[in-house]
Short mmCIF file of C-alpha atoms in Angstrom, two decimals:
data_model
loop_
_atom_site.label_atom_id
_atom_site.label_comp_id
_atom_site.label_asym_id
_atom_site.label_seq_id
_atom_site.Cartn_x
_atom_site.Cartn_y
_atom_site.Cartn_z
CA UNK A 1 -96.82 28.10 -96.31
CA UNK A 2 -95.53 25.44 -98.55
CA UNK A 3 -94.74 27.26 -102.17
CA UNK A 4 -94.46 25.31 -105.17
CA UNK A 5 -92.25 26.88 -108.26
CA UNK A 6 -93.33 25.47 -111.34
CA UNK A 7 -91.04 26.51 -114.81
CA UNK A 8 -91.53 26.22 -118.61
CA UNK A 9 -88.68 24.96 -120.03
CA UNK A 10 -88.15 26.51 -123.33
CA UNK A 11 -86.60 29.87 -122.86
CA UNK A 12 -87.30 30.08 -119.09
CA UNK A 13 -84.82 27.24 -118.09
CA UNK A 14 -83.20 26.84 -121.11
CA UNK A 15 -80.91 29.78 -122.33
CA UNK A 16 -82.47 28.24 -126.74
CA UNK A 17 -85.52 26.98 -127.41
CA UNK A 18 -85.00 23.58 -127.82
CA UNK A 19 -86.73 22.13 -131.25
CA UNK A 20 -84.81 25.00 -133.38
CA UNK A 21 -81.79 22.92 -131.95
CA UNK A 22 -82.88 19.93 -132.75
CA UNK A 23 -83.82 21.23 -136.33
CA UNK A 24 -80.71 22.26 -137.16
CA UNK A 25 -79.57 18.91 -136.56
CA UNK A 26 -81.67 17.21 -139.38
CA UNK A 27 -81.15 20.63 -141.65
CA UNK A 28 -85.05 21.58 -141.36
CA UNK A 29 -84.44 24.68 -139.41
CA UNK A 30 -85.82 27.42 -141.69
CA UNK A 31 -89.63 25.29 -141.88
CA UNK A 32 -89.63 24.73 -137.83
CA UNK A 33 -88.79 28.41 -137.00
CA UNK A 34 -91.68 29.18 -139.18
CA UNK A 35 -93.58 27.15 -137.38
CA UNK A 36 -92.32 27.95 -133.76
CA UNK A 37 -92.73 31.63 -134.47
CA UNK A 38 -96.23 31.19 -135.79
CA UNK A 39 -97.18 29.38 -132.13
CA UNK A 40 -95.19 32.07 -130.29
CA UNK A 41 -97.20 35.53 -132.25
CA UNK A 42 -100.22 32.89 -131.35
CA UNK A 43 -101.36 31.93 -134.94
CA UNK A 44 -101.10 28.19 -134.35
CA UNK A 45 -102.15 26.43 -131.20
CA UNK A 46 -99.67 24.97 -129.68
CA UNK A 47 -101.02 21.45 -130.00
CA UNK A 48 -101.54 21.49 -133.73
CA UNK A 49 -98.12 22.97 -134.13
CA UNK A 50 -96.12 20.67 -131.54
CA UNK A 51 -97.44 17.42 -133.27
CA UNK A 52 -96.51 18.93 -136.39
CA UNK A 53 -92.84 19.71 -135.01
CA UNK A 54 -92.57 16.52 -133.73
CA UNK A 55 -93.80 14.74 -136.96
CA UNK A 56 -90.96 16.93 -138.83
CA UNK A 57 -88.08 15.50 -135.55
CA UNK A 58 -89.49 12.29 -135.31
CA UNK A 59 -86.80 10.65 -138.22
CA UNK A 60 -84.04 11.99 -135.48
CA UNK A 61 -83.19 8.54 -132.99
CA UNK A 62 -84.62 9.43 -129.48
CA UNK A 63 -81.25 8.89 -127.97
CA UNK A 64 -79.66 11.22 -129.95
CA UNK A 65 -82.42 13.86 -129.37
CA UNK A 66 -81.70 13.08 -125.77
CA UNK A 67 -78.03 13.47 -125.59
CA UNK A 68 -78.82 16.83 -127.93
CA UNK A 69 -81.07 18.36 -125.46
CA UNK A 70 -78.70 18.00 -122.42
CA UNK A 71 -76.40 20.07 -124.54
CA UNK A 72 -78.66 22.74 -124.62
CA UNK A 73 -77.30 25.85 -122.10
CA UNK A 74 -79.45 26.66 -119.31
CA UNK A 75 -80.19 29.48 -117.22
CA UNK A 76 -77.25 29.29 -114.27
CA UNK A 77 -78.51 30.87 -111.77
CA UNK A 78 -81.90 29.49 -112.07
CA UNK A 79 -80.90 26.15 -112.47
CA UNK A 80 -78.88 26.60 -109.37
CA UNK A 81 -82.53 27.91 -107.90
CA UNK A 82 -84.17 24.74 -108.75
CA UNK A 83 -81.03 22.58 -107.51
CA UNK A 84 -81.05 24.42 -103.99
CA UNK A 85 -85.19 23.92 -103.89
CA UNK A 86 -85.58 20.31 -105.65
CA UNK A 87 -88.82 19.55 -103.22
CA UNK A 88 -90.48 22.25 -104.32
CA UNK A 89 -90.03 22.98 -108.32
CA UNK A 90 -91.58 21.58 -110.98
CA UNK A 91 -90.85 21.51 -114.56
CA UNK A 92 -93.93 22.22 -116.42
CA UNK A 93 -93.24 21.34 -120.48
CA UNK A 94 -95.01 20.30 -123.61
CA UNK A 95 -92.30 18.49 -124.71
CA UNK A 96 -91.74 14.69 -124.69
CA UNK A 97 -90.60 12.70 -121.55
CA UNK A 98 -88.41 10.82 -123.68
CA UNK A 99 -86.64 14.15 -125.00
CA UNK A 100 -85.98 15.34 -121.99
CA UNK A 101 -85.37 12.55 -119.44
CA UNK A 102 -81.30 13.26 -119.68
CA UNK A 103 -82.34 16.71 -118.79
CA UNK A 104 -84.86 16.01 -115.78
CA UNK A 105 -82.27 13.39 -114.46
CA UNK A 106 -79.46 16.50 -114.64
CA UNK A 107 -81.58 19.36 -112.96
CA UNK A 108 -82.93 16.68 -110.48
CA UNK A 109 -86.95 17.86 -110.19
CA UNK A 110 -90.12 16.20 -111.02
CA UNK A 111 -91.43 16.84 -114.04
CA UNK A 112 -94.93 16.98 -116.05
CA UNK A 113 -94.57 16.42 -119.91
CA UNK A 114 -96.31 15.52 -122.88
CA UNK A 115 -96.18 11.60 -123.40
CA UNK A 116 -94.44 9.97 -125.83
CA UNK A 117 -95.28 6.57 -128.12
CA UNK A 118 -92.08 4.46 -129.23
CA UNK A 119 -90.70 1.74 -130.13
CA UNK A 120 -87.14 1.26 -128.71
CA UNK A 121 -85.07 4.26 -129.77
CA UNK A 122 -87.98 5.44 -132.65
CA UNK A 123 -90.42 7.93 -131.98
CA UNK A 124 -93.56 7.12 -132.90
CA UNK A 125 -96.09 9.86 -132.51
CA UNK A 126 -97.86 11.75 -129.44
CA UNK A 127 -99.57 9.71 -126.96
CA UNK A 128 -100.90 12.80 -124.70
CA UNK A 129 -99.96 16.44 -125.10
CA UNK A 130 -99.34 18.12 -121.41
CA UNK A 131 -102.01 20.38 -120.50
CA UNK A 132 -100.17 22.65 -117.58
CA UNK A 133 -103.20 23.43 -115.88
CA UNK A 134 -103.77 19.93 -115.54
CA UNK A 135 -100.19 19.68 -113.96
CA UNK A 136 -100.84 22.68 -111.46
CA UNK A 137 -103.63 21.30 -110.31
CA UNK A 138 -102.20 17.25 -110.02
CA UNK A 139 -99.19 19.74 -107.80
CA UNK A 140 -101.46 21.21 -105.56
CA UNK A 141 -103.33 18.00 -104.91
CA UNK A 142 -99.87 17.38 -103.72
CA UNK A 143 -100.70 19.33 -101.01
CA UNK A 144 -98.50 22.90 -102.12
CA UNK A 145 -100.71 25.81 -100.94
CA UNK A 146 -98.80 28.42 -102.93
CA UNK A 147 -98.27 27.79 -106.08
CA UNK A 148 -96.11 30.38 -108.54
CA UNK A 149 -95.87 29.56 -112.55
CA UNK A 150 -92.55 30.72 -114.52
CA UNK A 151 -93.06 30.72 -118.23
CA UNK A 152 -93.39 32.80 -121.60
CA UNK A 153 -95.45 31.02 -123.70
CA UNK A 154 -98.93 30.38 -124.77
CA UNK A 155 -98.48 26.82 -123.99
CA UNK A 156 -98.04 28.58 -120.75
CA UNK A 157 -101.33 30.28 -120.10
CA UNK A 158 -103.46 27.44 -118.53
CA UNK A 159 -100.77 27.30 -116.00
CA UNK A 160 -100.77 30.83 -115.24
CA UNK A 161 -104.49 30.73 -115.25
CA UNK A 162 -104.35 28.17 -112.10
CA UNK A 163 -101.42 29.41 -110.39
CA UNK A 164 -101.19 31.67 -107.49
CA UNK A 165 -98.38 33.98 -108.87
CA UNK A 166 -97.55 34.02 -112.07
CA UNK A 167 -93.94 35.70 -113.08
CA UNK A 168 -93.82 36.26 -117.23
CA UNK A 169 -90.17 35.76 -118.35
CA UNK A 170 -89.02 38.52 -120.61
CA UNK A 171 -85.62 36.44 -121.71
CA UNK A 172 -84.68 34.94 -125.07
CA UNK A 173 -88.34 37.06 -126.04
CA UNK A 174 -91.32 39.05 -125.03
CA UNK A 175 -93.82 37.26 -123.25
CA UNK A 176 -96.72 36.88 -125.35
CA UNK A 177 -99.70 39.48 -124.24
CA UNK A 178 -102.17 36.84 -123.14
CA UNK A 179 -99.39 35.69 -120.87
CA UNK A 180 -98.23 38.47 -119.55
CA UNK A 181 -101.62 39.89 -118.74
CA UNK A 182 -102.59 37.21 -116.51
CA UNK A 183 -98.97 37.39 -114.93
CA UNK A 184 -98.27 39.56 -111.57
CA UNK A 185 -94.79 40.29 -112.44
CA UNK A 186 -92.52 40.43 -115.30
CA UNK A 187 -88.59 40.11 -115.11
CA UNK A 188 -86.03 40.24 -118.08
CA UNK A 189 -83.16 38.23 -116.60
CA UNK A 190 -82.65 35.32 -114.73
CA UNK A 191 -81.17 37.35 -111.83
CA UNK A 192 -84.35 39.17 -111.00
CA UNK A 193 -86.15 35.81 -111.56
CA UNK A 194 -84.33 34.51 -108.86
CA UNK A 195 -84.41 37.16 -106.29
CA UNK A 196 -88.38 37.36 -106.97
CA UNK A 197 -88.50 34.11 -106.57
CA UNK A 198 -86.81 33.82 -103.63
CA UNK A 199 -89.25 36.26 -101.66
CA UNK A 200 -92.29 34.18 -102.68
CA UNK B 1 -72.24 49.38 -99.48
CA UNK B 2 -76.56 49.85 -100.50
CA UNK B 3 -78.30 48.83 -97.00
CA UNK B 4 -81.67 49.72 -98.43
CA UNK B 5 -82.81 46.05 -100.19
CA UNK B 6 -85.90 46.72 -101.60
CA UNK B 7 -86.99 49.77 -103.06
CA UNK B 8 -90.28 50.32 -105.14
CA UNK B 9 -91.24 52.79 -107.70
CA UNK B 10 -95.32 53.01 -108.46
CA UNK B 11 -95.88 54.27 -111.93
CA UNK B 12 -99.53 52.64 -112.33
CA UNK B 13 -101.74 55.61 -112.17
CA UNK B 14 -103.43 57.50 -115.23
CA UNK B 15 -102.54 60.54 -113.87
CA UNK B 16 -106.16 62.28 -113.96
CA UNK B 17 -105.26 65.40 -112.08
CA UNK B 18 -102.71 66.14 -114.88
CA UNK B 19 -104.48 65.12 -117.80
CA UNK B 20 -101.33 64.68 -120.30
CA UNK B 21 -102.90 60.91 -121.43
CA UNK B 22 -98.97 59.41 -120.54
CA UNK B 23 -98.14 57.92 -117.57
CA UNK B 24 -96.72 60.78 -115.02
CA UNK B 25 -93.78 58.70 -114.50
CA UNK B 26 -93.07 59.15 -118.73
CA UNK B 27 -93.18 62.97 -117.96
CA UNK B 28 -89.53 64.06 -119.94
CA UNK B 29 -87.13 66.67 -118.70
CA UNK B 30 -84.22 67.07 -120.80
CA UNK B 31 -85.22 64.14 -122.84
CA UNK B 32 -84.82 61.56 -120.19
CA UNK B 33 -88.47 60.48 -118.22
CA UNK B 34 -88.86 61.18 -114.51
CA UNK B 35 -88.85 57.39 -114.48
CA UNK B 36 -85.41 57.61 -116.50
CA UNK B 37 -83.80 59.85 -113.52
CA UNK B 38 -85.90 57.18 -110.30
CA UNK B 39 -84.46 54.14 -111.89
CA UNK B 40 -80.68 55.98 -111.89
CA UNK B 41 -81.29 57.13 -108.33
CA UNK B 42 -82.08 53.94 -107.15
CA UNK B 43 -79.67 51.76 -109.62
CA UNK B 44 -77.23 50.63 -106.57
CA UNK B 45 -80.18 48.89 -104.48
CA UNK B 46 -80.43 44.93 -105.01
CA UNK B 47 -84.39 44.74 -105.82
CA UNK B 48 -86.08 47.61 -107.41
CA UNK B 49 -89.58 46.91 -107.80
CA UNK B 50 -91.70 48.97 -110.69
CA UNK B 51 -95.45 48.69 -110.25
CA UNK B 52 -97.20 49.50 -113.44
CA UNK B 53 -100.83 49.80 -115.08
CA UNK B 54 -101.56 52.46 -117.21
CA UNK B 55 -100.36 52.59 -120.62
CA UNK B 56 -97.42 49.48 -118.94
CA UNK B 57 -95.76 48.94 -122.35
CA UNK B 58 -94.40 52.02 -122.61
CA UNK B 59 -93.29 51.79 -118.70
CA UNK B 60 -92.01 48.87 -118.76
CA UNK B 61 -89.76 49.03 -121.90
CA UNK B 62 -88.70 52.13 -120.29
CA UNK B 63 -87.36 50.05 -117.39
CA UNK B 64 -85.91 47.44 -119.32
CA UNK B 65 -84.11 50.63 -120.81
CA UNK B 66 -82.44 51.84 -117.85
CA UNK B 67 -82.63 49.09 -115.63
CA UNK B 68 -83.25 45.32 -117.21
CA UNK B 69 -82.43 43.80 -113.67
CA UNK B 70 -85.68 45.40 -112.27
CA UNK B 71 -88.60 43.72 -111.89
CA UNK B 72 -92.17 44.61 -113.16
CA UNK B 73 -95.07 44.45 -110.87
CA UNK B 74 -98.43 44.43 -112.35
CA UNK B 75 -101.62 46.20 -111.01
CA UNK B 76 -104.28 45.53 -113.51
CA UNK B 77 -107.00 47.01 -111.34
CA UNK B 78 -105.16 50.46 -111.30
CA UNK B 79 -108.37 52.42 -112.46
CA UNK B 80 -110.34 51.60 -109.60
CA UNK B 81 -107.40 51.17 -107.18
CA UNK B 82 -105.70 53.66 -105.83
CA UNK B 83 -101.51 53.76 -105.38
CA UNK B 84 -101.63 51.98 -101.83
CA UNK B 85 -103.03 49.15 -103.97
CA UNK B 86 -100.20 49.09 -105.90
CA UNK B 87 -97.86 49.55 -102.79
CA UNK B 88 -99.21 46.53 -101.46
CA UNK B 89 -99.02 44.30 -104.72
CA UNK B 90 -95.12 44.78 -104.72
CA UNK B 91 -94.43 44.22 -100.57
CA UNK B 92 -97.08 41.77 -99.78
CA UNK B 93 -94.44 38.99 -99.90
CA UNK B 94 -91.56 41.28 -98.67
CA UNK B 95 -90.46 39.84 -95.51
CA UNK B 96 -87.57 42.81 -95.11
CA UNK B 97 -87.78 46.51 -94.75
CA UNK B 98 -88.32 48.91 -98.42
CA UNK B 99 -88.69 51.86 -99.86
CA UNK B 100 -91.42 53.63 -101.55
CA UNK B 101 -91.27 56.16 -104.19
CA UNK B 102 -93.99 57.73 -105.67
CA UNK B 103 -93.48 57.71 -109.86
CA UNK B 104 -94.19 61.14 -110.73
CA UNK B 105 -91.63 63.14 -108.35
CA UNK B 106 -88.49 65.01 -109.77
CA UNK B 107 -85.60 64.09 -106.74
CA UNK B 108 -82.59 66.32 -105.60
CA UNK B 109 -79.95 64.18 -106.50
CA UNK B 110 -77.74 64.69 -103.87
CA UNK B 111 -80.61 64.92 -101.19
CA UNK B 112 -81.47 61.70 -102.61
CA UNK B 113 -77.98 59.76 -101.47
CA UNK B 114 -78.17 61.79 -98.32
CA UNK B 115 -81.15 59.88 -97.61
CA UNK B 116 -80.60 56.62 -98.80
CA UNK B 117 -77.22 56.75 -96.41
CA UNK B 118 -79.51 58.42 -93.50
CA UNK B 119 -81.48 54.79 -92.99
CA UNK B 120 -81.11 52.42 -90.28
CA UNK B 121 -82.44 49.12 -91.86
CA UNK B 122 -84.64 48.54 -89.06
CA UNK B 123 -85.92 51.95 -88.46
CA UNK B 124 -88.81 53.48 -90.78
CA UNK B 125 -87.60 56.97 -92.00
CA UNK B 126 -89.76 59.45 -93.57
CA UNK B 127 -88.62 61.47 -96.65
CA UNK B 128 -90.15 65.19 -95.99
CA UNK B 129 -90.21 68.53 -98.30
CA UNK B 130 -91.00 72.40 -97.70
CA UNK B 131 -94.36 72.51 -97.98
CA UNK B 132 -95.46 73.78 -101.76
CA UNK B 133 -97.70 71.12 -103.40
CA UNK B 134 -100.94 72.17 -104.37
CA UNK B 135 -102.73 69.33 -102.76
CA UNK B 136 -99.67 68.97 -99.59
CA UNK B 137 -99.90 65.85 -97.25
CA UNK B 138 -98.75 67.95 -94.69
CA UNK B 139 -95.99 66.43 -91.89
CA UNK B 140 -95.63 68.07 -88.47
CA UNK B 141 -91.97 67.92 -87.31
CA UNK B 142 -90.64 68.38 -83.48
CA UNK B 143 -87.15 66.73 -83.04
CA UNK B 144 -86.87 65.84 -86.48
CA UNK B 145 -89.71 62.95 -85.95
CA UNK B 146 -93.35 63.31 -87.89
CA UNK B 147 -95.38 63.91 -84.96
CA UNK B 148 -98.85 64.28 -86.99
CA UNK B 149 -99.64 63.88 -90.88
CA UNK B 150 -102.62 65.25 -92.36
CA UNK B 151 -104.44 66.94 -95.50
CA UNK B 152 -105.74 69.51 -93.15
CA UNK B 153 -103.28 70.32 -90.37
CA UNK B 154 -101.27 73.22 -92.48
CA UNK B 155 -97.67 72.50 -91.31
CA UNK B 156 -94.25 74.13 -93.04
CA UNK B 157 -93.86 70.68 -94.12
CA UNK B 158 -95.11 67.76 -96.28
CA UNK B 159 -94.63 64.30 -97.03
CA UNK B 160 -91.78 64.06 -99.79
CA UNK B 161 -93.98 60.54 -100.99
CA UNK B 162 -90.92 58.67 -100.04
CA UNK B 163 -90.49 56.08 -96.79
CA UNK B 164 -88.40 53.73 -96.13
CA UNK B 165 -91.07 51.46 -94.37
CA UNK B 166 -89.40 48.89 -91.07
CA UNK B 167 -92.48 46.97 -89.41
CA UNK B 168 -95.13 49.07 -91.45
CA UNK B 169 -97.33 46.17 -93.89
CA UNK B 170 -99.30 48.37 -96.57
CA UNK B 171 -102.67 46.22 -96.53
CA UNK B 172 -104.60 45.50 -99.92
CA UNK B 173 -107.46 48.19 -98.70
CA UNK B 174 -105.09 51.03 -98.13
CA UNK B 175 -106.19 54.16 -100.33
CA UNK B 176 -103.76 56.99 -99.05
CA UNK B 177 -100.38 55.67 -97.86
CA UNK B 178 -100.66 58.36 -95.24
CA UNK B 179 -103.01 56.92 -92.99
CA UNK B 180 -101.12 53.79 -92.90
CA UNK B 181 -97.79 55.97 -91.75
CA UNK B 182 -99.98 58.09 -89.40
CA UNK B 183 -101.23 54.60 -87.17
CA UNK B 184 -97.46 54.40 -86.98
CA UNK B 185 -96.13 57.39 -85.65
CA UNK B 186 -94.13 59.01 -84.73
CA UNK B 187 -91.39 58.48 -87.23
CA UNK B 188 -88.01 59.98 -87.94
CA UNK B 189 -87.43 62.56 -90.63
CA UNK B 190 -85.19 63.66 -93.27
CA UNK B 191 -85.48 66.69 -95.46
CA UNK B 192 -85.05 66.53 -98.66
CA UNK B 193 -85.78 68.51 -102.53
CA UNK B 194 -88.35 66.97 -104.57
CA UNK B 195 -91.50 67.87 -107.10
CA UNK B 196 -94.10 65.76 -107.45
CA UNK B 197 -96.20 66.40 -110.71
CA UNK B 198 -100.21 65.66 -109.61
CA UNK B 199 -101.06 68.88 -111.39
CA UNK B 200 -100.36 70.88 -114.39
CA UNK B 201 -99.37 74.04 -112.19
CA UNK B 202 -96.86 70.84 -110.36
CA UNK B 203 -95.70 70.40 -113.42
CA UNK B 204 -94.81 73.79 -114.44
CA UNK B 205 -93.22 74.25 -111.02
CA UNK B 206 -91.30 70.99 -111.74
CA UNK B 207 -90.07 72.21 -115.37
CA UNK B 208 -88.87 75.30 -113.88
CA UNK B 209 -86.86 73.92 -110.80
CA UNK B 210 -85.57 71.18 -112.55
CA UNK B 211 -81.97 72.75 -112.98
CA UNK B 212 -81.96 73.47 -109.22
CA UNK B 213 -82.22 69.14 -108.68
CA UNK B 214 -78.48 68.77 -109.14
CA UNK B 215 -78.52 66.74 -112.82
CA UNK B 216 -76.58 69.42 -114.53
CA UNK B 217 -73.84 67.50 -115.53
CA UNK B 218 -75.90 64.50 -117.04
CA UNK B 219 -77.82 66.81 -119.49
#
C-alpha cells in the first residue's frame, strides 16, 4: 500500500511555533501570543487570526523572515523521518510559501501552503489561505492510498477529518480536543512519533 | 536485552462489572494506579501501546506520567465495543509479534520478568494463573501447552489475560480474545501471579494480595 505522511509544521516539525519567533523580532511578541493562544484554546478561527498575524509581520522583509524561519530548531528525529521518506511526506501548513521556502528547500518534501501576494522582498497580504483538507485530498489524487495526518492544531482538523490515520502530537502543547478526538493515536515525543509512524 | 517489541496495555473499558465510575486501570494500591505498576513492568520494551476510551484524560495523563514515550491508542467506540476491539485498533498495522495486557490486572513482579524472558519472538506464549476469578477463562494444560480454553470447561487453570501473540491477527469483530487464541491452539504456557479486578469481590481479593505481588520495596 502506498502511505502518505502528511505534517503540520508548527510544533509538530518545528521544536517553536514559528510567528512568536518572528514577533520577537519586530518587538510585538506580547500582542501575537495573545493572538496565537486565542486560535490554539479555539476562540479565533484560524483564518481571521493568521491574516491578522500576518498583517502585524508583514513590515518584517520576506527575506529576512525567510532566513529567520530556517533558524527555527526542528524535531531531529522526525526531520530525519521525513529525509529518509521524501516521496512520501508532505508538509501540510497555513503559513506562507514565501516564509518557508528556505525551510521546504532544507527538509527536501513537497509542500502545501497558504499563498502569498508580494512585491519583490515586501509582503503584501494573503492571496489564498491553505485549507488542509483541500491538500489531503489534491495528495491522494496523487494516487497515495493511505494517507496518515501529523498535527496539533485546529488549523489541523480538516486534515484529520480526510485522512486515514490521524496521530495528535502532544509536544510543545496539548492537542486541542476537537483534534485529538478525531485522531487514532496520540504521542508526546517525537520518538514515539517516529516509531508509530514507521509501522503505518 | 527486551526481545518483546511491542507490548499493549487496554485500559478503554468502563468497567461495568465493578461499578467504581474510574477506569479499572486508575484502580490505586498504595497510591500508585494499576496502570502506574503495567507501565513500570513493561518500561524496558521499545513500543508500549495504551488503548484508551473511557474517562481517556485521566488515562492518558497518567501515561504521560510514568511513561511519556508511550503511545496513546484511541477507541472511541469503547461502549459498544468490546476489548478485542481495542486489541485490534493498536496491532492492526503491527507487522511483528506483541503482547497483550489486560488494564485492570495487579502482576507478580517477578513472575512478570520471568515471563517476559520466557518468549521466543516467534512463538505465541500464553500467560496462565491458578484458577480463582469469579468469571475464570479457564486454560487446560498437558505439557505445559493450552490444550483447550473455555468459560465452561472448569480446569485448575485460567487465562492470566496476557499473550504474547506470533502469527495470531486480532480481527476488528473479535469480542472475547479467547476465541481468537482457541482457533490457534495449542499454545505454550507460563504460570504466573496476577489479579484481575472485573468485580468488586476481584477487587477485594486484589487489595488483600497485593503485598504478596513482590512491590514491597517500592511502597
Amino acid at each position: 500500500m502506498k502511505t502518505a505522511y502528511c505534517f503540520d509544521l508548527d510544533g509538530t516539525v518545528t521544536r517553536d511555533e514559528i510567528l512568536p519567533v518572528l514577533s520577537r523580532h519586530i518587538g510585538l511578541y506580547d500582542e501575537i501570543e495573545a493572538l496565537t493562544q486565542a486560535t490554539i484554546n479555539g476562540y479565533i478561527p484560524f483564518n481571521s487570526s493568521f491574516k491578522l498575524r500576518v498583517r502585524l509581520l508583514s513590515e518584517i522583509p520576506i527575506s529576512t523572515v525567510r532566513d529567520i524561519i530556517a533558524r527555527v530548531p526542528l524535531y531531529k528525529k522526525t526531520s530525519q523521518f521525513i529525509q529518509e521518506h521524501k516521496d512520501q511526506c508532505f508538509l501540510i501548513t497555513g503559513n506562507l510559501d514565501c516564509w518557508i521556502q528556505g525551510l521546504v528547500d532544507k527538509l527536501g518534501l513537497r509542500a502545501f501552503t497558504s499563498i502569498s501576494k508580494r512585491e519583490g522582498d515586501k509582503l503584501l497580504g494573503i492571496e489564498k489561505i491553505l485549507n488542509k483538507g483541500d491538500a489531503v485530498d489534491a495528495i491522494r489524487a496523487m494516487g497515495f492510498e493511505k494517507i496518515v495526518a501529523v498535527g496539533d492544531g485546529m488549523g489541523d482538523v480538516p486534515m484529520f477529518e480526510r485522512a486515514d490515520v490521524g496521530i495528535a502530537y502532544s509536544g510543545v502543547h496539548s492537542p486541542v480536543r476537537t483534534l485529538k478526538e478525531l485522531s487514532n493515536f496520540i504521542v508526546f515525543n517525537e520518538e514515539a512519533l517516529c516509531r508509530t509512524l514507521n509501522t503505518l | 536485552m527486551q526481545n518483546v517489541k511491542h507490548a499493549v496495555i487496554a485500559c478503554a473499558g468502563y468497567g461495568s462489572r465493578l461499578g467504581l465510575n474510574i477506569p479499572k486501570c486508575m484502580v490505586k494500591v498504595n497510591e500508585r494506579t494499576l496502570l502506574g505498576y503495567l507501565l513500570e513492568l513493561t518500561k524496558d520494551i521499545d513500543d508500549v501501546r495504551v488503548v484508551v476510551g473511557f474517562e481517556e484524560d485521566s488515562v492518558i495523563e497518567e501515561v504521560r506520567r510514568f511513561n511519556p514515550n508511550a503511545v496513546i491508542v484511541r477507541n472511541p467506540n469503547y461502549r459498544t465495543t468490546s476489548i478485542g476491539y481495542s486489541y485490534h485498533l493498536a496491532t492492526r498495522d503491527l507487522a511483528e509479534p506483541f503482547l497483550i495486557i489486560d488494564g485492570d490486572l495487579a502482576i507478580h513482579k517477578d513472575d512478570f520478568a520471568a515471563f517476559l524472558a520466557a518468549i521466543k519472538p516467534n512463538e505465541s506464549l500464553l500467560a496462565v494463573a491458578k484458577a480463582q476469578s469469579e468469571d475464570a477463562v479457564f486454560a487446560k494444560i498437558e505439557n505445559s501447552e493450552v490444550v483447550e480454553i473455555s468459560r465452561t470447561a472448569k480446569s485448575d487453570y485460567e487465562w492470566a489475560n496476557i499473550a504474547y501473540l506470533s502469527g495470531i491477527k486480532i480481527g476488528d469483530t473479535s469480542r472475547f480474545i479467547f476465541n481468537d487464541l482457541a482457533a490457534a491452539l495449542p499454545i505454550k504456557s507460563k504460570e504466573l501471579r496476577c489479579f484481575d479486578v472485573d468485580t468488586s469481590d476481584d477487587l477485594s481479593q486484589m487489595l488483600h494480595n497485593f503485598d504478596s505481588l513482590g512491590y514491597e520495596e517500592e511502597k
